[in-house]
Amino acid sequence: IQKNMWNMAGKAGLFLGLVSTAFLFISQGINQVEIPAFLNSIISFVLWTIKFIGCIWIMRFFMKKFASENSSVSNSETFRLGMAMAILSALVYAAAAFANVAFISPELFESQMNEVMQQMAPMMDSNTQSMMEKYLENLPQITFISNLIYCFLYGMILSFILSRNIPSKDPFAEYKPEQ
């Protein structure tokens, strides 16, 4: 079961990570298109909702598939599968987000930070401004670590919730007559 679990977790984690990464780049592309802010907000919300529900559905699908392929699987083993999927998909997504900030679109993030710095400059002293500049220098690493933590925690909580009913339990199993 352990080997099957890691095999399934690897496939599912890669798939989850790639789906989330695709939504990252799609939403980033939509934000760069000149459309009204209200429409942009609606599209972004719809995309986020699709990604949120899609990730839940994908994790549930792979957990159910694992349980159906391994008849002796328990809820705790399904939870471990979910945890493995969570860390692997978090690694894929965090690496993609890091690459996006560090190599693919660094000028986009730098221009956004510079815009924020200009707007906030009257309210910041020199120490705060220098800390913001250091933050910008470390933005790729901060992006990687924060996404890794967030995605893993999200996946861990989701796998905990889903694994409670995968595989489903028979509430009357102990009350059935001996056969």
mmCIF file of C-alpha atoms in Angstrom:
data_model
loop_
_atom_site.group_PDB
_atom_site.id
_atom_site.type_symbol
_atom_site.label_atom_id
_atom_site.label_comp_id
_atom_site.label_asym_id
_atom_site.label_seq_id
_atom_site.Cartn_x
_atom_site.Cartn_y
_atom_site.Cartn_z
ATOM 1 C CA ILE A 1 0.000 0.000 0.000
ATOM 2 C CA GLN A 2 2.865 2.380 0.836
ATOM 3 C CA LYS A 3 4.366 2.117 -2.665
ATOM 4 C CA ASN A 4 0.943 2.573 -4.267
ATOM 5 C CA MET A 5 0.312 5.556 -2.010
ATOM 6 C CA TRP A 6 3.476 7.408 -3.071
ATOM 7 C CA ASN A 7 2.897 6.533 -6.714
ATOM 8 C CA MET A 8 -0.644 7.930 -6.558
ATOM 9 C CA ALA A 9 0.490 10.937 -4.489
ATOM 10 C CA GLY A 10 3.185 11.758 -7.034
ATOM 11 C CA LYS A 11 0.742 11.724 -9.943
ATOM 12 C CA ALA A 12 -1.946 13.608 -8.055
ATOM 13 C CA GLY A 13 0.491 16.128 -6.567
ATOM 14 C CA LEU A 14 1.949 16.892 -9.977
ATOM 15 C CA PHE A 15 -1.521 17.249 -11.474
ATOM 16 C CA LEU A 16 -2.764 19.490 -8.640
ATOM 17 C CA GLY A 17 0.367 21.617 -8.819
ATOM 18 C CA LEU A 18 0.110 22.026 -12.584
ATOM 19 C CA VAL A 19 -3.586 22.923 -12.426
ATOM 20 C CA SER A 20 -2.871 25.584 -9.788
ATOM 21 C CA THR A 21 0.084 26.862 -11.799
ATOM 22 C CA ALA A 22 -2.053 27.112 -14.939
ATOM 23 C CA PHE A 23 -4.574 29.217 -13.025
ATOM 24 C CA LEU A 24 -1.726 31.396 -11.709
ATOM 25 C CA PHE A 25 -0.587 32.260 -15.217
ATOM 26 C CA ILE A 26 -4.119 32.595 -16.602
ATOM 27 C CA SER A 27 -5.136 35.042 -13.867
ATOM 28 C CA GLN A 28 -1.854 36.939 -14.231
ATOM 29 C CA GLY A 29 -2.497 37.262 -17.968
ATOM 30 C CA ILE A 30 -6.043 38.464 -17.417
ATOM 31 C CA ASN A 31 -4.816 41.098 -14.952
ATOM 32 C CA GLN A 32 -2.507 42.503 -17.621
ATOM 33 C CA VAL A 33 -5.312 42.914 -20.167
ATOM 34 C CA GLU A 34 -6.916 46.344 -20.296
ATOM 35 C CA ILE A 35 -10.462 45.645 -19.121
ATOM 36 C CA PRO A 36 -12.619 47.507 -16.609
ATOM 37 C CA ALA A 37 -11.696 46.826 -12.980
ATOM 38 C CA PHE A 38 -15.173 45.507 -12.156
ATOM 39 C CA LEU A 39 -15.049 42.954 -14.970
ATOM 40 C CA ASN A 40 -11.504 42.009 -14.000
ATOM 41 C CA SER A 41 -12.668 41.397 -10.425
ATOM 42 C CA ILE A 42 -15.538 39.200 -11.561
ATOM 43 C CA ILE A 43 -13.308 37.150 -13.877
ATOM 44 C CA SER A 44 -10.661 36.781 -11.157
ATOM 45 C CA PHE A 45 -13.280 35.660 -8.631
ATOM 46 C CA VAL A 46 -14.774 33.127 -11.057
ATOM 47 C CA LEU A 47 -11.306 31.739 -11.863
ATOM 48 C CA TRP A 48 -10.418 31.516 -8.168
ATOM 49 C CA THR A 49 -13.696 29.712 -7.441
ATOM 50 C CA ILE A 50 -13.092 27.235 -10.255
ATOM 51 C CA LYS A 51 -9.570 26.587 -8.992
ATOM 52 C CA PHE A 52 -10.730 26.226 -5.375
ATOM 53 C CA ILE A 53 -13.535 23.783 -6.182
ATOM 54 C CA GLY A 54 -11.409 22.029 -8.804
ATOM 55 C CA CYS A 55 -8.595 21.345 -6.342
ATOM 56 C CA ILE A 56 -11.076 19.896 -3.855
ATOM 57 C CA TRP A 57 -12.594 17.714 -6.555
ATOM 58 C CA ILE A 58 -9.173 16.534 -7.819
ATOM 59 C CA MET A 59 -7.988 15.605 -4.334
ATOM 60 C CA ARG A 60 -11.246 13.798 -3.608
ATOM 61 C CA PHE A 61 -11.038 11.964 -6.941
ATOM 62 C CA PHE A 62 -7.519 10.659 -6.281
ATOM 63 C CA MET A 63 -8.336 9.713 -2.691
ATOM 64 C CA LYS A 64 -11.408 7.747 -3.810
ATOM 65 C CA LYS A 65 -9.413 6.117 -6.599
ATOM 66 C CA PHE A 66 -6.742 5.063 -4.105
ATOM 67 C CA ALA A 67 -9.368 3.640 -1.750
ATOM 68 C CA SER A 68 -11.095 1.718 -4.551
ATOM 69 C CA GLU A 69 -7.799 0.244 -5.820
ATOM 70 C CA ASN A 70 -6.710 -0.804 -2.306
ATOM 71 C CA SER A 71 -9.597 -2.497 -0.515
ATOM 72 C CA SER A 72 -7.826 -2.684 2.857
ATOM 73 C CA VAL A 73 -7.136 1.059 3.036
ATOM 74 C CA SER A 74 -8.157 2.889 6.211
ATOM 75 C CA ASN A 75 -9.121 6.510 6.704
ATOM 76 C CA SER A 76 -5.721 7.264 8.229
ATOM 77 C CA GLU A 77 -3.958 5.863 5.156
ATOM 78 C CA THR A 78 -6.176 7.993 2.946
ATOM 79 C CA PHE A 79 -5.233 10.989 5.088
ATOM 80 C CA ARG A 80 -1.530 10.157 4.609
ATOM 81 C CA LEU A 81 -2.125 10.035 0.858
ATOM 82 C CA GLY A 82 -3.737 13.472 1.059
ATOM 83 C CA MET A 83 -0.786 14.808 3.059
ATOM 84 C CA ALA A 84 1.662 13.446 0.487
ATOM 85 C CA MET A 85 -0.401 14.969 -2.339
ATOM 86 C CA ALA A 86 -0.475 18.272 -0.442
ATOM 87 C CA ILE A 87 3.291 18.535 0.025
ATOM 88 C CA LEU A 88 4.079 17.430 -3.520
ATOM 89 C CA SER A 89 1.570 19.783 -5.140
ATOM 90 C CA ALA A 90 2.736 22.590 -2.844
ATOM 91 C CA LEU A 91 6.315 22.020 -4.028
ATOM 92 C CA VAL A 92 5.260 22.154 -7.686
ATOM 93 C CA TYR A 93 3.186 25.308 -7.247
ATOM 94 C CA ALA A 94 5.705 27.085 -5.005
ATOM 95 C CA ALA A 95 8.506 26.342 -7.485
ATOM 96 C CA ALA A 96 6.402 27.715 -10.351
ATOM 97 C CA ALA A 97 5.522 30.839 -8.359
ATOM 98 C CA PHE A 98 9.211 31.303 -7.488
ATOM 99 C CA ALA A 99 10.183 30.957 -11.150
ATOM 100 C CA ASN A 100 7.479 33.440 -12.101
ATOM 101 C CA VAL A 101 8.710 36.087 -9.667
ATOM 102 C CA ALA A 102 12.432 35.452 -10.181
ATOM 103 C CA PHE A 103 12.721 34.689 -13.898
ATOM 104 C CA ILE A 104 9.495 34.804 -15.930
ATOM 105 C CA SER A 105 7.890 38.110 -14.890
ATOM 106 C CA PRO A 106 10.257 39.895 -12.486
ATOM 107 C CA GLU A 107 9.579 43.275 -14.105
ATOM 108 C CA LEU A 108 5.850 42.917 -13.440
ATOM 109 C CA PHE A 109 6.372 42.371 -9.721
ATOM 110 C CA GLU A 110 9.042 45.056 -9.522
ATOM 111 C CA SER A 111 6.764 47.606 -11.192
ATOM 112 C CA GLN A 112 3.908 46.679 -8.840
ATOM 113 C CA MET A 113 6.163 47.065 -5.796
ATOM 114 C CA ASN A 114 7.530 50.375 -7.101
ATOM 115 C CA GLU A 115 3.977 51.622 -7.575
ATOM 116 C CA VAL A 116 3.106 50.658 -4.000
ATOM 117 C CA MET A 117 6.333 52.289 -2.755
ATOM 118 C CA GLN A 118 5.468 55.548 -4.549
ATOM 119 C CA GLN A 119 1.964 55.591 -3.120
ATOM 120 C CA MET A 120 3.137 54.789 0.387
ATOM 121 C CA ALA A 121 6.300 56.969 0.341
ATOM 122 C CA PRO A 122 4.739 59.941 2.155
ATOM 123 C CA MET A 123 3.725 57.657 5.033
ATOM 124 C CA MET A 124 7.051 55.799 5.360
ATOM 125 C CA ASP A 125 10.251 56.829 7.061
ATOM 126 C CA SER A 126 13.674 55.931 5.654
ATOM 127 C CA ASN A 127 13.910 52.732 7.735
ATOM 128 C CA THR A 128 10.598 51.460 6.397
ATOM 129 C CA GLN A 129 11.606 52.307 2.845
ATOM 130 C CA SER A 130 14.895 50.406 3.183
ATOM 131 C CA MET A 131 13.044 47.396 4.648
ATOM 132 C CA MET A 132 10.638 47.453 1.705
ATOM 133 C CA GLU A 133 13.595 47.477 -0.696
ATOM 134 C CA LYS A 134 15.090 44.465 1.107
ATOM 135 C CA TYR A 135 11.699 42.776 0.902
ATOM 136 C CA LEU A 136 11.688 43.315 -2.855
ATOM 137 C CA GLU A 137 15.165 41.766 -3.130
ATOM 138 C CA ASN A 138 13.920 38.664 -1.294
ATOM 139 C CA LEU A 139 10.508 38.506 -2.971
ATOM 140 C CA PRO A 140 11.176 35.248 -4.902
ATOM 141 C CA GLN A 141 12.254 33.407 -1.742
ATOM 142 C CA ILE A 142 9.383 34.858 0.268
ATOM 143 C CA THR A 143 6.990 33.841 -2.504
ATOM 144 C CA PHE A 144 8.333 30.277 -2.510
ATOM 145 C CA ILE A 145 8.178 29.797 1.260
ATOM 146 C CA SER A 146 4.785 31.444 1.744
ATOM 147 C CA ASN A 147 3.199 29.484 -1.114
ATOM 148 C CA LEU A 148 4.745 26.239 0.118
ATOM 149 C CA ILE A 149 3.353 26.780 3.613
ATOM 150 C CA TYR A 150 -0.072 28.017 2.450
ATOM 151 C CA CYS A 151 -0.597 25.237 -0.104
ATOM 152 C CA PHE A 152 0.559 22.527 2.286
ATOM 153 C CA LEU A 153 -1.712 23.764 5.085
ATOM 154 C CA TYR A 154 -4.653 24.043 2.692
ATOM 155 C CA GLY A 155 -3.988 20.523 1.390
ATOM 156 C CA MET A 156 -3.504 19.113 4.885
ATOM 157 C CA ILE A 157 -6.802 20.535 6.142
ATOM 158 C CA LEU A 158 -8.588 19.416 2.989
ATOM 159 C CA SER A 159 -7.157 15.901 3.211
ATOM 160 C CA PHE A 160 -8.180 15.714 6.870
ATOM 161 C CA ILE A 161 -11.754 16.671 6.005
ATOM 162 C CA LEU A 162 -12.009 14.386 2.964
ATOM 163 C CA SER A 163 -10.292 11.366 4.521
ATOM 164 C CA ARG A 164 -12.890 11.101 7.267
ATOM 165 C CA ASN A 165 -15.295 9.601 4.709
ATOM 166 C CA ILE A 166 -12.853 7.936 2.274
ATOM 167 C CA PRO A 167 -13.223 5.013 2.372
ATOM 168 C CA SER A 168 -16.775 5.314 3.586
ATOM 169 C CA LYS A 169 -17.596 3.611 6.849
ATOM 170 C CA ASP A 170 -20.565 1.378 7.448
ATOM 171 C CA PRO A 171 -22.190 2.800 10.606
ATOM 172 C CA PHE A 172 -24.006 -0.492 11.190
ATOM 173 C CA ALA A 173 -21.004 -2.792 10.690
ATOM 174 C CA GLU A 174 -20.753 -3.764 14.358
ATOM 175 C CA TYR A 175 -24.478 -4.413 14.637
ATOM 176 C CA LYS A 176 -24.716 -6.863 11.745
ATOM 177 C CA PRO A 177 -25.441 -10.437 12.703
ATOM 178 C CA GLU A 178 -22.593 -12.919 12.423
ATOM 179 C CA GLN A 179 -22.730 -14.856 9.185
#
